[in-house]
Coordinates of C-alpha atoms in Angstrom, one line a residue:
M1 CA -0.3 0.2 0.1
D2 CA 1.6 3.5 -0.9
M3 CA 0.2 5.1 1.8
S4 CA 0.6 5.0 5.5
L5 CA -2.4 4.8 7.9
N6 CA -1.6 7.9 9.8
E7 CA -1.7 9.5 6.3
F8 CA -5.1 8.1 5.3
Y9 CA -6.1 9.5 8.9
K10 CA -5.2 12.8 7.9
E11 CA -6.7 12.3 4.2
Y12 CA -9.8 11.9 6.1
A13 CA -10.1 14.5 8.6
D14 CA -9.5 17.1 5.9
L15 CA -12.1 14.9 3.3
V16 CA -14.7 15.1 6.5
S17 CA -13.8 19.3 6.9
E18 CA -14.4 19.2 2.9
I19 CA -17.8 17.6 3.2
H20 CA -19.0 20.7 5.5
N21 CA -17.8 23.0 3.4
A22 CA -18.7 21.5 0.4
Y23 CA -21.6 20.1 0.9
G24 CA -24.0 19.7 -2.1
D25 CA -21.0 20.5 -4.6
E26 CA -21.3 17.5 -6.8
D27 CA -18.3 17.5 -8.4
G28 CA -16.2 19.2 -5.9
I29 CA -16.9 16.4 -3.4
E30 CA -16.2 13.6 -6.3
H31 CA -13.0 14.8 -7.0
R32 CA -12.0 15.4 -3.7
F33 CA -12.9 11.7 -3.2
D34 CA -11.0 10.0 -6.2
P35 CA -7.7 11.1 -5.3
L36 CA -7.3 9.9 -1.8
F37 CA -9.6 6.2 -2.3
K38 CA -7.2 5.2 -5.4
K39 CA -3.8 5.9 -2.8
A40 CA -5.9 3.7 -0.4
G41 CA -6.1 1.1 -3.0
I42 CA -10.2 1.8 -3.3
I43 CA -11.0 2.0 -7.3
K44 CA -13.8 5.1 -6.8
V45 CA -16.5 6.1 -5.4
I46 CA -18.9 7.3 -7.3
I47 CA -21.7 10.6 -6.1
T48 CA -24.9 11.2 -7.8
S49 CA -27.7 13.0 -7.6
N50 CA -30.1 9.8 -7.2
A51 CA -32.2 9.2 -4.0
L52 CA -30.5 7.9 -1.0
P53 CA -30.3 4.5 -0.8
N54 CA -32.5 3.6 2.2
P55 CA -30.4 0.1 3.2
I56 CA -27.6 1.9 3.5
F57 CA -28.8 4.3 6.0
S58 CA -30.6 2.0 8.0
A59 CA -27.6 -0.2 8.1
G60 CA -26.3 3.1 10.1
R61 CA -22.3 2.4 11.0
T62 CA -21.8 -0.7 8.9
I63 CA -20.8 -0.6 4.7
N64 CA -22.1 -4.3 4.5
Q65 CA -24.2 -2.9 1.4
V66 CA -20.2 -2.3 -0.8
I67 CA -19.8 -4.5 -3.6
Y68 CA -16.7 -5.8 -3.9
D69 CA -15.0 -6.3 -7.0
S70 CA -12.0 -8.0 -8.3
G71 CA -10.6 -4.6 -9.8
E72 CA -12.3 -3.5 -12.5
E73 CA -15.2 -1.0 -12.3
T74 CA -18.9 -2.0 -13.2
N75 CA -22.1 -0.4 -13.3
E76 CA -23.8 -2.7 -10.7
E77 CA -26.3 -1.1 -8.5
F78 CA -26.7 -2.3 -4.4
S79 CA -29.1 -5.5 -4.6
E80 CA -31.0 -4.2 -2.0
T81 CA -31.9 -1.0 -3.5
K82 CA -35.3 -0.5 -4.9
E83 CA -37.3 2.8 -5.8
S84 CA -39.8 2.5 -3.4
D85 CA -36.7 2.5 -0.7
T86 CA -35.6 5.3 -1.2
I87 CA -35.5 8.7 0.4
S88 CA -36.2 11.3 -1.6
G89 CA -33.8 14.2 -2.6
G90 CA -30.6 14.8 -2.0
K91 CA -26.9 13.6 -3.4
A92 CA -25.7 9.5 -2.4
F93 CA -23.3 7.2 -3.0
E94 CA -24.3 5.0 -5.7
Q95 CA -21.4 2.9 -5.7
I96 CA -17.8 2.3 -4.1
F97 CA -15.5 -0.6 -6.1
W98 CA -12.6 -2.1 -3.9
S99 CA -9.6 -3.5 -5.4
A100 CA -8.3 -7.0 -4.6
E101 CA -4.9 -5.5 -3.5
A102 CA -7.2 -3.3 -0.6
D103 CA -8.9 -6.6 0.4
S104 CA -5.7 -8.1 1.1
N105 CA -3.9 -5.3 3.3
P106 CA -3.8 -6.0 6.9
D107 CA -5.2 -2.1 7.4
F108 CA -7.8 -2.7 5.3
T109 CA -10.1 -3.6 8.4
V110 CA -9.3 -0.4 10.3
M111 CA -9.8 1.8 6.8
K112 CA -13.2 0.0 6.1
D113 CA -14.8 1.3 9.3
R114 CA -13.1 4.7 8.8
L115 CA -14.6 4.5 5.5
S116 CA -18.0 3.4 7.4
D117 CA -18.2 6.6 9.7
L118 CA -17.7 8.7 6.8
V119 CA -20.3 7.1 5.2
F120 CA -22.9 7.2 8.1
L121 CA -21.7 10.7 8.5
F122 CA -22.7 11.9 5.4
Y123 CA -26.3 9.5 5.1
S124 CA -26.7 11.3 8.7
R125 CA -26.2 15.0 7.4
R126 CA -28.7 13.8 4.1
N127 CA -31.6 12.2 6.4
M128 CA -31.2 15.5 8.6
S129 CA -31.7 17.8 5.2
E130 CA -34.7 15.1 4.8
D131 CA -36.1 16.0 8.2
L132 CA -35.4 19.9 7.8
N133 CA -36.8 19.9 4.3
H134 CA -39.8 18.4 5.7
V135 CA -40.3 20.8 8.5
I136 CA -39.7 23.7 5.8
S137 CA -42.1 22.6 3.4
K138 CA -44.9 20.4 5.6
D139 CA -47.4 22.1 7.7
L140 CA -46.6 20.1 11.3
L141 CA -50.2 19.5 12.3
T142 CA -51.9 18.3 8.7
G143 CA -49.0 17.2 6.9
T144 CA -50.0 19.2 3.9
Y145 CA -47.8 21.5 2.1
R146 CA -47.2 24.9 3.4
M147 CA -48.2 27.7 1.3
D148 CA -44.8 28.3 -0.3
T149 CA -44.1 25.0 -1.1
I150 CA -47.7 24.6 -3.3
A151 CA -46.6 27.9 -5.1
R152 CA -43.4 26.5 -6.0
L153 CA -44.7 22.9 -6.9
Y154 CA -47.4 25.0 -8.8
G155 CA -45.3 26.9 -10.4
M156 CA -42.9 24.0 -11.2
N157 CA -45.4 21.2 -12.4
I158 CA -48.1 23.1 -13.9
Q159 CA -47.4 26.7 -15.3
A160 CA -43.9 26.3 -16.1
K161 CA -45.4 23.1 -18.3
G162 CA -48.1 25.0 -19.7
L163 CA -50.6 23.4 -17.7
A164 CA -52.6 26.3 -16.1
D165 CA -55.6 26.0 -17.7
E166 CA -55.9 22.7 -16.9
Y167 CA -56.2 23.4 -13.1
A168 CA -58.1 25.2 -10.3
I169 CA -57.1 27.1 -7.1
I170 CA -59.9 26.5 -4.5
F171 CA -59.3 28.2 -1.1
T172 CA -61.7 27.0 1.7
N173 CA -62.3 27.6 5.2
I174 CA -64.1 25.5 7.7
Q175 CA -67.6 26.5 9.0
N176 CA -68.4 27.4 12.9
M177 CA -64.9 26.1 13.6
K178 CA -64.8 28.7 16.2
Y179 CA -67.9 27.1 17.8
Y180 CA -65.6 23.7 18.6
N181 CA -62.9 25.3 19.6
N182 CA -65.1 27.0 22.1
R183 CA -66.7 23.7 23.3
F184 CA -64.0 21.4 23.0
G185 CA -61.1 23.3 23.7
K186 CA -58.1 24.0 21.5
D187 CA -56.0 20.6 21.5
T188 CA -59.5 18.9 20.3
G189 CA -59.8 22.1 17.8
D190 CA -56.2 20.7 16.8
R191 CA -56.9 17.4 16.3
I192 CA -60.1 18.2 14.4
I193 CA -57.8 20.0 12.2
A194 CA -55.3 17.3 11.9
L195 CA -58.0 14.4 11.1
Y196 CA -59.6 17.1 8.2
G197 CA -56.5 18.4 6.6
G198 CA -56.2 14.1 6.2
L199 CA -59.2 13.5 5.0
L200 CA -58.8 16.8 2.5
K201 CA -55.4 15.1 1.5
S202 CA -57.7 11.7 0.3
M203 CA -59.3 14.0 -2.2
C204 CA -56.6 14.8 -4.3
H205 CA -55.0 12.8 -6.9
D206 CA -51.2 12.2 -7.2
D207 CA -50.7 15.3 -9.7
E208 CA -52.8 17.8 -7.4
Y209 CA -51.6 19.5 -4.3
L210 CA -52.9 20.4 -0.8
A211 CA -51.9 23.7 1.6
R212 CA -52.9 24.6 4.9
P213 CA -52.5 28.5 5.1
G214 CA -53.0 28.5 8.9
G215 CA -56.0 28.7 10.8
D216 CA -59.0 26.5 9.5
N217 CA -58.2 27.1 5.8
F218 CA -56.7 25.0 3.0
V219 CA -55.7 25.5 -0.3
F220 CA -56.4 23.0 -3.0
A221 CA -54.4 22.8 -6.6
V222 CA -56.9 20.4 -8.5
R223 CA -57.7 20.2 -12.1
T224 CA -60.9 21.7 -13.0
E225 CA -62.7 18.4 -13.7
N226 CA -62.6 18.0 -10.2
V227 CA -63.7 20.9 -8.5
Q228 CA -67.2 20.3 -8.1
R229 CA -66.5 17.1 -6.6
I230 CA -64.7 18.3 -4.1
T231 CA -66.7 21.6 -3.5
E232 CA -69.5 19.7 -3.0
A233 CA -67.6 16.9 -0.8
L234 CA -66.3 19.8 1.3
Q235 CA -70.3 20.2 2.3
N236 CA -70.3 17.2 4.5
V237 CA -66.7 15.9 5.8
T238 CA -67.2 13.8 8.7
I239 CA -64.3 13.3 11.5
M240 CA -64.6 10.8 13.9
G241 CA -62.3 9.5 16.4
L242 CA -62.2 12.4 18.6
P243 CA -61.2 12.1 22.6
G244 CA -64.5 12.2 24.5
M245 CA -66.9 12.0 21.7
D246 CA -67.7 8.3 22.2
D247 CA -67.3 7.9 18.5
K248 CA -69.5 10.4 18.0
P249 CA -69.0 11.9 14.8
I250 CA -68.8 15.8 13.9
H251 CA -70.1 16.8 10.4
L252 CA -68.5 20.1 8.6
S253 CA -68.9 22.1 5.8
A254 CA -67.0 24.8 4.6
W255 CA -67.0 28.0 2.4
C256 CA -65.2 28.1 -0.9
G257 CA -64.0 30.0 -3.4
V258 CA -62.4 29.6 -6.5
A259 CA -60.3 31.8 -8.6
D260 CA -61.1 32.8 -12.1
S261 CA -59.4 30.1 -14.7
S262 CA -59.7 32.9 -17.4
D263 CA -57.4 35.2 -15.7
P264 CA -54.4 36.0 -18.2
D265 CA -52.3 36.1 -15.1
K266 CA -51.6 32.2 -14.3
S267 CA -49.0 32.3 -11.6
F268 CA -50.4 31.0 -7.6
D269 CA -50.1 33.8 -6.2
R270 CA -53.0 35.6 -7.9
K271 CA -55.1 32.5 -8.3
A272 CA -54.8 31.8 -4.6
Y273 CA -55.4 35.5 -4.0
Q274 CA -58.6 35.3 -6.2
A275 CA -60.1 32.3 -4.2
S276 CA -59.3 33.5 -1.0
V277 CA -61.2 37.0 -1.8
A278 CA -64.1 34.7 -3.3
M279 CA -64.1 32.6 -0.5
Q280 CA -64.7 35.8 1.9
I281 CA -67.2 37.2 -0.2
A282 CA -69.0 34.0 -0.3
K283 CA -68.9 33.8 3.9
S284 CA -69.5 37.6 4.7
Q285 CA -71.6 39.3 1.8
M286 CA -73.3 36.4 -0.5
H287 CA -73.9 33.9 2.6
Q288 CA -73.4 30.9 0.1
R289 CA -71.1 27.9 0.3
V290 CA -69.3 28.2 -3.2
M291 CA -68.3 31.4 -5.0
Y292 CA -66.5 31.7 -8.2
F293 CA -64.5 35.0 -8.9
S294 CA -65.4 37.0 -11.2
K295 CA -65.2 40.3 -13.1
E296 CA -67.6 41.8 -11.3
I297 CA -65.5 40.7 -8.1
D298 CA -62.3 41.6 -9.7
T299 CA -64.0 45.5 -10.3
R300 CA -65.5 45.6 -6.7
L301 CA -62.1 45.0 -5.3
T302 CA -60.6 47.5 -7.6
W303 CA -62.7 50.0 -6.0
G304 CA -62.5 49.0 -2.9
N305 CA -58.7 49.5 -3.4
H306 CA -59.3 52.6 -4.3
I307 CA -61.0 53.7 -1.3
T308 CA -58.6 52.3 1.2
N309 CA -55.6 54.0 -0.6
N310 CA -57.2 57.2 -1.2
F311 CA -58.8 57.4 2.2
D312 CA -56.5 59.5 3.9
S313 CA -55.5 61.8 1.1
N314 CA -59.6 62.2 0.8
L315 CA -60.1 62.9 4.6
K316 CA -57.3 65.7 4.0
K317 CA -58.5 67.3 0.9
G318 CA -62.0 67.8 2.9
C319 CA -63.8 64.8 0.1
F320 CA -65.9 63.8 2.9
I321 CA -68.8 66.3 2.9
P322 CA -71.5 66.3 5.7
F323 CA -75.1 66.4 4.0
Y324 CA -77.9 67.0 6.4
Q325 CA -80.9 65.6 6.6
P326 CA -84.2 67.4 9.0
K327 CA -86.0 65.3 11.8
V328 CA -89.6 67.3 12.2
F329 CA -92.0 67.2 14.5
A330 CA -95.2 65.9 12.2
P331 CA -98.3 68.0 13.5
T332 CA -96.7 71.2 12.9
G333 CA -93.5 70.5 10.7
Q334 CA -91.4 71.7 13.3
I335 CA -87.6 71.5 12.7
I336 CA -86.5 69.2 15.6
G337 CA -82.9 68.7 14.8
L338 CA -81.0 67.1 11.7
E339 CA -79.0 64.1 11.1
A340 CA -75.2 64.3 9.4
L341 CA -75.0 61.7 6.5
V342 CA -71.5 62.0 5.0
R343 CA -71.3 61.4 0.9
L344 CA -68.0 61.5 -1.2
N345 CA -67.1 63.7 -3.7
E346 CA -63.5 63.4 -5.6
G347 CA -64.2 65.6 -7.9
N348 CA -66.9 63.8 -10.1
G349 CA -70.0 63.9 -8.3
L350 CA -71.4 62.8 -5.2
I351 CA -70.6 58.9 -4.3
S352 CA -73.1 57.4 -2.2
P353 CA -72.4 55.9 1.3
A354 CA -73.6 52.7 0.4
R355 CA -70.3 52.3 -1.8
F356 CA -67.6 53.2 0.5
I357 CA -68.8 53.0 4.2
P358 CA -68.9 49.1 4.0
I359 CA -65.5 49.2 2.6
L360 CA -64.0 51.4 5.7
E361 CA -65.6 49.3 8.0
D362 CA -64.5 46.0 6.8
H363 CA -60.9 47.4 6.8
D364 CA -61.3 49.6 10.6
M365 CA -61.2 53.1 9.0
I366 CA -64.8 53.6 9.8
T367 CA -63.7 55.1 13.3
S368 CA -61.7 57.6 11.7
L369 CA -64.5 58.9 9.4
D370 CA -66.6 59.0 12.4
L371 CA -64.6 61.2 14.1
Y372 CA -63.9 63.5 11.0
M373 CA -67.9 63.8 10.8
L374 CA -67.8 65.2 14.4
R375 CA -65.2 68.1 13.8
K376 CA -66.7 69.0 10.6
V377 CA -70.2 69.1 12.4
C378 CA -69.0 70.6 15.0
D379 CA -67.5 73.4 12.9
D380 CA -70.6 74.2 10.6
I381 CA -72.6 74.5 14.2
N382 CA -70.5 77.2 15.2
T383 CA -70.5 78.7 11.7
W384 CA -74.6 78.4 12.3
I385 CA -74.2 80.2 15.6
D386 CA -71.4 82.9 14.5
S387 CA -74.2 83.9 11.8
G388 CA -77.1 84.4 14.5
I389 CA -79.1 81.1 13.3
H390 CA -80.7 78.9 16.0
A391 CA -78.7 75.9 15.6
P392 CA -80.9 72.4 15.8
I393 CA -79.1 69.4 17.7
V394 CA -77.2 67.5 15.1
S395 CA -76.5 63.7 15.7
I396 CA -73.5 62.1 14.5
N397 CA -72.9 58.7 13.4
L398 CA -70.7 56.1 15.3
S399 CA -70.1 53.1 13.8
R400 CA -70.3 49.8 16.2
R401 CA -66.5 49.8 15.5
A402 CA -66.0 52.4 17.8
L403 CA -66.8 49.9 20.6
Y404 CA -63.6 48.8 20.4
S405 CA -61.8 51.3 20.3
D406 CA -59.8 52.2 23.4
T407 CA -59.9 55.5 22.7
I408 CA -63.3 56.8 21.7
I409 CA -64.1 58.3 24.8
D410 CA -60.8 60.6 24.7
D411 CA -61.2 61.2 21.0
I412 CA -64.6 62.8 21.0
N413 CA -63.9 64.7 24.3
N414 CA -60.7 66.3 22.5
I415 CA -62.7 67.4 19.6
I416 CA -65.7 69.2 21.0
T417 CA -63.2 70.8 23.5
E418 CA -60.9 72.1 21.0
T419 CA -63.8 73.3 18.8
Q420 CA -66.0 74.9 21.6
V421 CA -68.9 73.6 20.3
P422 CA -72.3 73.6 22.8
R423 CA -72.6 70.4 24.0
Q424 CA -76.5 70.6 24.0
N425 CA -76.5 70.9 20.1
L426 CA -74.4 67.3 20.2
E427 CA -76.7 63.7 19.7
I428 CA -74.5 60.9 19.1
E429 CA -76.3 58.1 17.4
I430 CA -75.5 54.3 17.6
T431 CA -76.3 51.2 15.7
E432 CA -77.8 48.9 18.2
T433 CA -75.5 46.1 18.8
T434 CA -75.9 42.6 17.1
T435 CA -74.1 40.2 20.0
L436 CA -74.2 39.9 23.9
K437 CA -70.3 40.9 24.0
E438 CA -71.0 44.1 21.9
M439 CA -73.7 44.8 24.2
S440 CA -72.1 44.9 27.0
K441 CA -69.7 47.4 25.3
L442 CA -72.5 49.5 24.3
V443 CA -73.5 49.9 27.7
L444 CA -70.8 51.3 28.9
L445 CA -70.2 53.5 26.1
T446 CA -73.5 55.3 26.3
K447 CA -73.1 55.9 29.8
Q448 CA -69.9 57.5 29.4
L449 CA -71.4 59.8 26.4
K450 CA -74.2 60.8 29.0
S451 CA -71.7 61.5 31.6
M452 CA -70.0 64.2 28.9
G453 CA -73.2 66.0 28.0
L454 CA -74.4 64.6 25.2
L455 CA -77.5 63.3 23.8
V456 CA -77.4 59.6 22.8
S457 CA -79.7 57.7 20.1
I458 CA -79.9 54.0 19.4
D459 CA -80.0 54.0 15.4
D460 CA -81.9 51.4 13.8
F461 CA -83.3 49.9 16.6
G462 CA -85.4 46.5 16.7
T463 CA -82.8 44.9 14.4
G464 CA -79.8 44.0 16.3
Y465 CA -79.5 41.7 19.7
S466 CA -82.1 41.4 22.5
S467 CA -83.8 44.8 21.5
L468 CA -86.2 45.3 24.3
S469 CA -84.0 44.5 27.5
M470 CA -81.2 46.7 25.9
L471 CA -83.7 49.2 26.2
M472 CA -83.7 48.6 30.4
Q473 CA -79.2 49.1 30.6
V474 CA -78.6 51.1 27.7
S475 CA -78.7 55.4 28.8
A476 CA -80.3 56.0 25.6
D477 CA -82.5 59.5 25.2
I478 CA -84.4 58.1 22.0
I479 CA -84.5 55.5 19.9
K480 CA -85.0 55.5 16.0
I481 CA -87.5 52.9 14.8
D482 CA -85.5 51.6 11.7
K483 CA -87.0 52.0 7.7
S484 CA -87.7 48.3 7.6
F485 CA -90.4 48.1 10.0
I486 CA -91.9 51.5 8.3
D487 CA -91.8 50.1 4.8
A488 CA -93.9 47.2 5.9
C489 CA -96.3 48.8 7.9
F490 CA -99.1 48.2 5.3
T491 CA -97.9 44.6 4.6
D492 CA -96.9 42.8 7.3
N493 CA -99.0 42.7 10.6
K494 CA -96.2 41.5 12.6
S495 CA -94.1 45.2 11.5
V496 CA -97.4 46.5 13.3
V497 CA -97.4 44.9 16.3
L498 CA -93.4 45.3 16.5
I499 CA -93.9 49.2 15.7
K500 CA -96.7 50.1 18.5
N501 CA -95.0 47.8 21.1
M502 CA -91.5 49.7 20.5
I503 CA -93.3 52.9 20.9
H504 CA -95.3 52.2 23.7
L505 CA -92.3 50.7 25.7
A506 CA -90.0 53.7 24.9
S507 CA -92.9 56.2 26.2
E508 CA -93.4 54.1 29.1
L509 CA -89.5 54.6 29.9
G510 CA -89.0 57.8 29.1
L511 CA -87.6 57.6 26.2
K512 CA -88.3 59.8 22.5
T513 CA -89.1 58.0 19.6
I514 CA -88.4 59.0 15.7
A515 CA -89.6 57.1 12.5
E516 CA -86.6 57.4 10.1
G517 CA -86.9 56.0 6.3
V518 CA -90.4 57.7 6.3
E519 CA -91.7 58.2 2.8
T520 CA -95.4 59.0 2.7
R521 CA -97.9 60.7 4.2
A522 CA -99.7 57.2 5.2
Q523 CA -96.5 56.2 6.9
A524 CA -96.7 59.3 8.9
E525 CA -100.4 59.2 9.6
F526 CA -100.0 55.3 10.5
L527 CA -97.0 56.6 13.0
A528 CA -98.9 59.1 14.2
K529 CA -101.8 56.9 15.2
M530 CA -99.3 54.8 16.7
G531 CA -98.4 57.4 19.2
C532 CA -94.7 58.9 17.3
L533 CA -94.9 62.2 15.7
N534 CA -91.5 62.6 15.1
I535 CA -90.4 61.8 11.5
Q536 CA -87.2 61.7 9.2
G537 CA -87.0 60.7 5.8
Y538 CA -87.8 61.9 2.3
L539 CA -91.3 63.1 3.1
Y540 CA -89.7 66.4 4.1
S541 CA -86.5 66.9 3.0
K542 CA -83.8 64.6 1.2
P543 CA -80.2 65.1 2.5
V544 CA -79.2 68.5 1.6
P545 CA -75.1 70.2 1.6
F546 CA -74.3 72.9 4.0
E547 CA -75.3 75.6 1.8
S548 CA -79.0 74.6 1.7
V549 CA -79.6 73.6 5.1
R550 CA -78.9 77.0 5.8
A551 CA -82.5 78.2 4.7
I552 CA -83.8 75.2 6.1
I553 CA -83.0 76.1 9.8
K554 CA -83.9 79.2 9.2
S555 CA -87.3 78.8 8.3
G556 CA -87.6 76.5 11.2
R557 CA -90.6 74.5 9.3
L558 CA -91.0 72.3 6.8
E559 CA -94.1 70.9 4.7
P560 CA -94.5 67.6 3.4
K561 CA -93.9 66.6 -0.1
E562 CA -93.9 62.9 -1.2
N563 CA -92.0 64.3 -4.4
N564 CA -88.6 64.6 -2.6
I565 CA -88.4 61.3 -3.4

């Protein structure tokens, strides 16, 4: 043998260091091996990008899978290695050959053991890499792909091969998952998600993918012909084997959004975004279980982005304008107050609040608009007072989002203090709540507003959470009967009964009532018979701008006109 054992050890140590430094560099590692092993009597070690043979890894620190040869290189593979027995990915030793001379050398056994260490080290690193790759690419709870992984697979195996038109992206969200988490606890909730993910994986074919972005959301990349099958199956997924359930099943349904297959942008990110938006619309607005992204939705999104992106600049430029609608005491026509209603004018005509308020609410921007409107109204009241006009009480709407603001009371008080507007001229309208949690917040907020010397009214009364019991708890001065009851007063006897009882109960509790959305004399006469004499609606006036309301305030009265609509 033409090198000593000590020399081999030194070369071996250098080689281990080289693997650490050049790991993954196929050519560099192969060339580093060749000279050393030829000196040691070893013909060659071939490093390839094939899969790692499982038998070698499982053999640990042995070298038993090495093929011995009489000195000539062959192309035989390990007899134990099969395609199904491999760990995918990474570089691996494909074959190792020995010379007859090396086999007869007395130091061969020692060197073989050291080479076994080297093989074990190499494969251990590969196995660690595979484990790390699993953590990086898979969701640990469900075993489905992570979003970055499914995006990469979609790009390589679908989009790059021109198959994007043959695939659809589905974004799905489990219905009522919050209920199961609250009822059974987070651990059981996680178990439900894990089992659910496994069932969803079984819906996919070999050339389809499933990912979990997080929470109770999942994303499919499936062939278009399978979309209906999957969205229908998602409406009844049965979960079994939950702890403490005595084998009772849980049946889950889902909201589903499907991307637009006709969109020229075939990227995964674009399609996943479309599917997510369609799912959110299906869930929050349309209340239907499956929604396909469309040009109409795209237009709505574009408009929504326009509103949110330009919101701050529109506030600074004064593009949000208060319009005022009079409130009238019907028997005399006397104006008893105004409601400030916002309009948007970006230079191309007035934009209805129905086109921007829901967007601002969804993006938690509405409270900023409420405070902006309060300041504008305070300035207008001061202008009327300074010009010698008897300013009426003006009501300003406060969104339910304000219930979740820790600073709303301070913000309101600061604006009133800065503008020095008379507090008796302000009324805060708050929409009736829809949940018990909001109810407790509303009770606190109304008490705080009353303590500031402000009038408080409950808007859209009768449409929210436990309206009658709310009257016993909320410190309100006025309730506003919702327009939906007024519209139905001649066609729905239930509405008649409800209106009558709302007016009677409010009167017994010392609260004023005002009916909003009154458009005809017949409606006003009906309300007068029920005991509600305060009217707001197009019968007397539509909302008008600051310049026009001045004359109305000065006149002090309005006559009913049904052609105001």
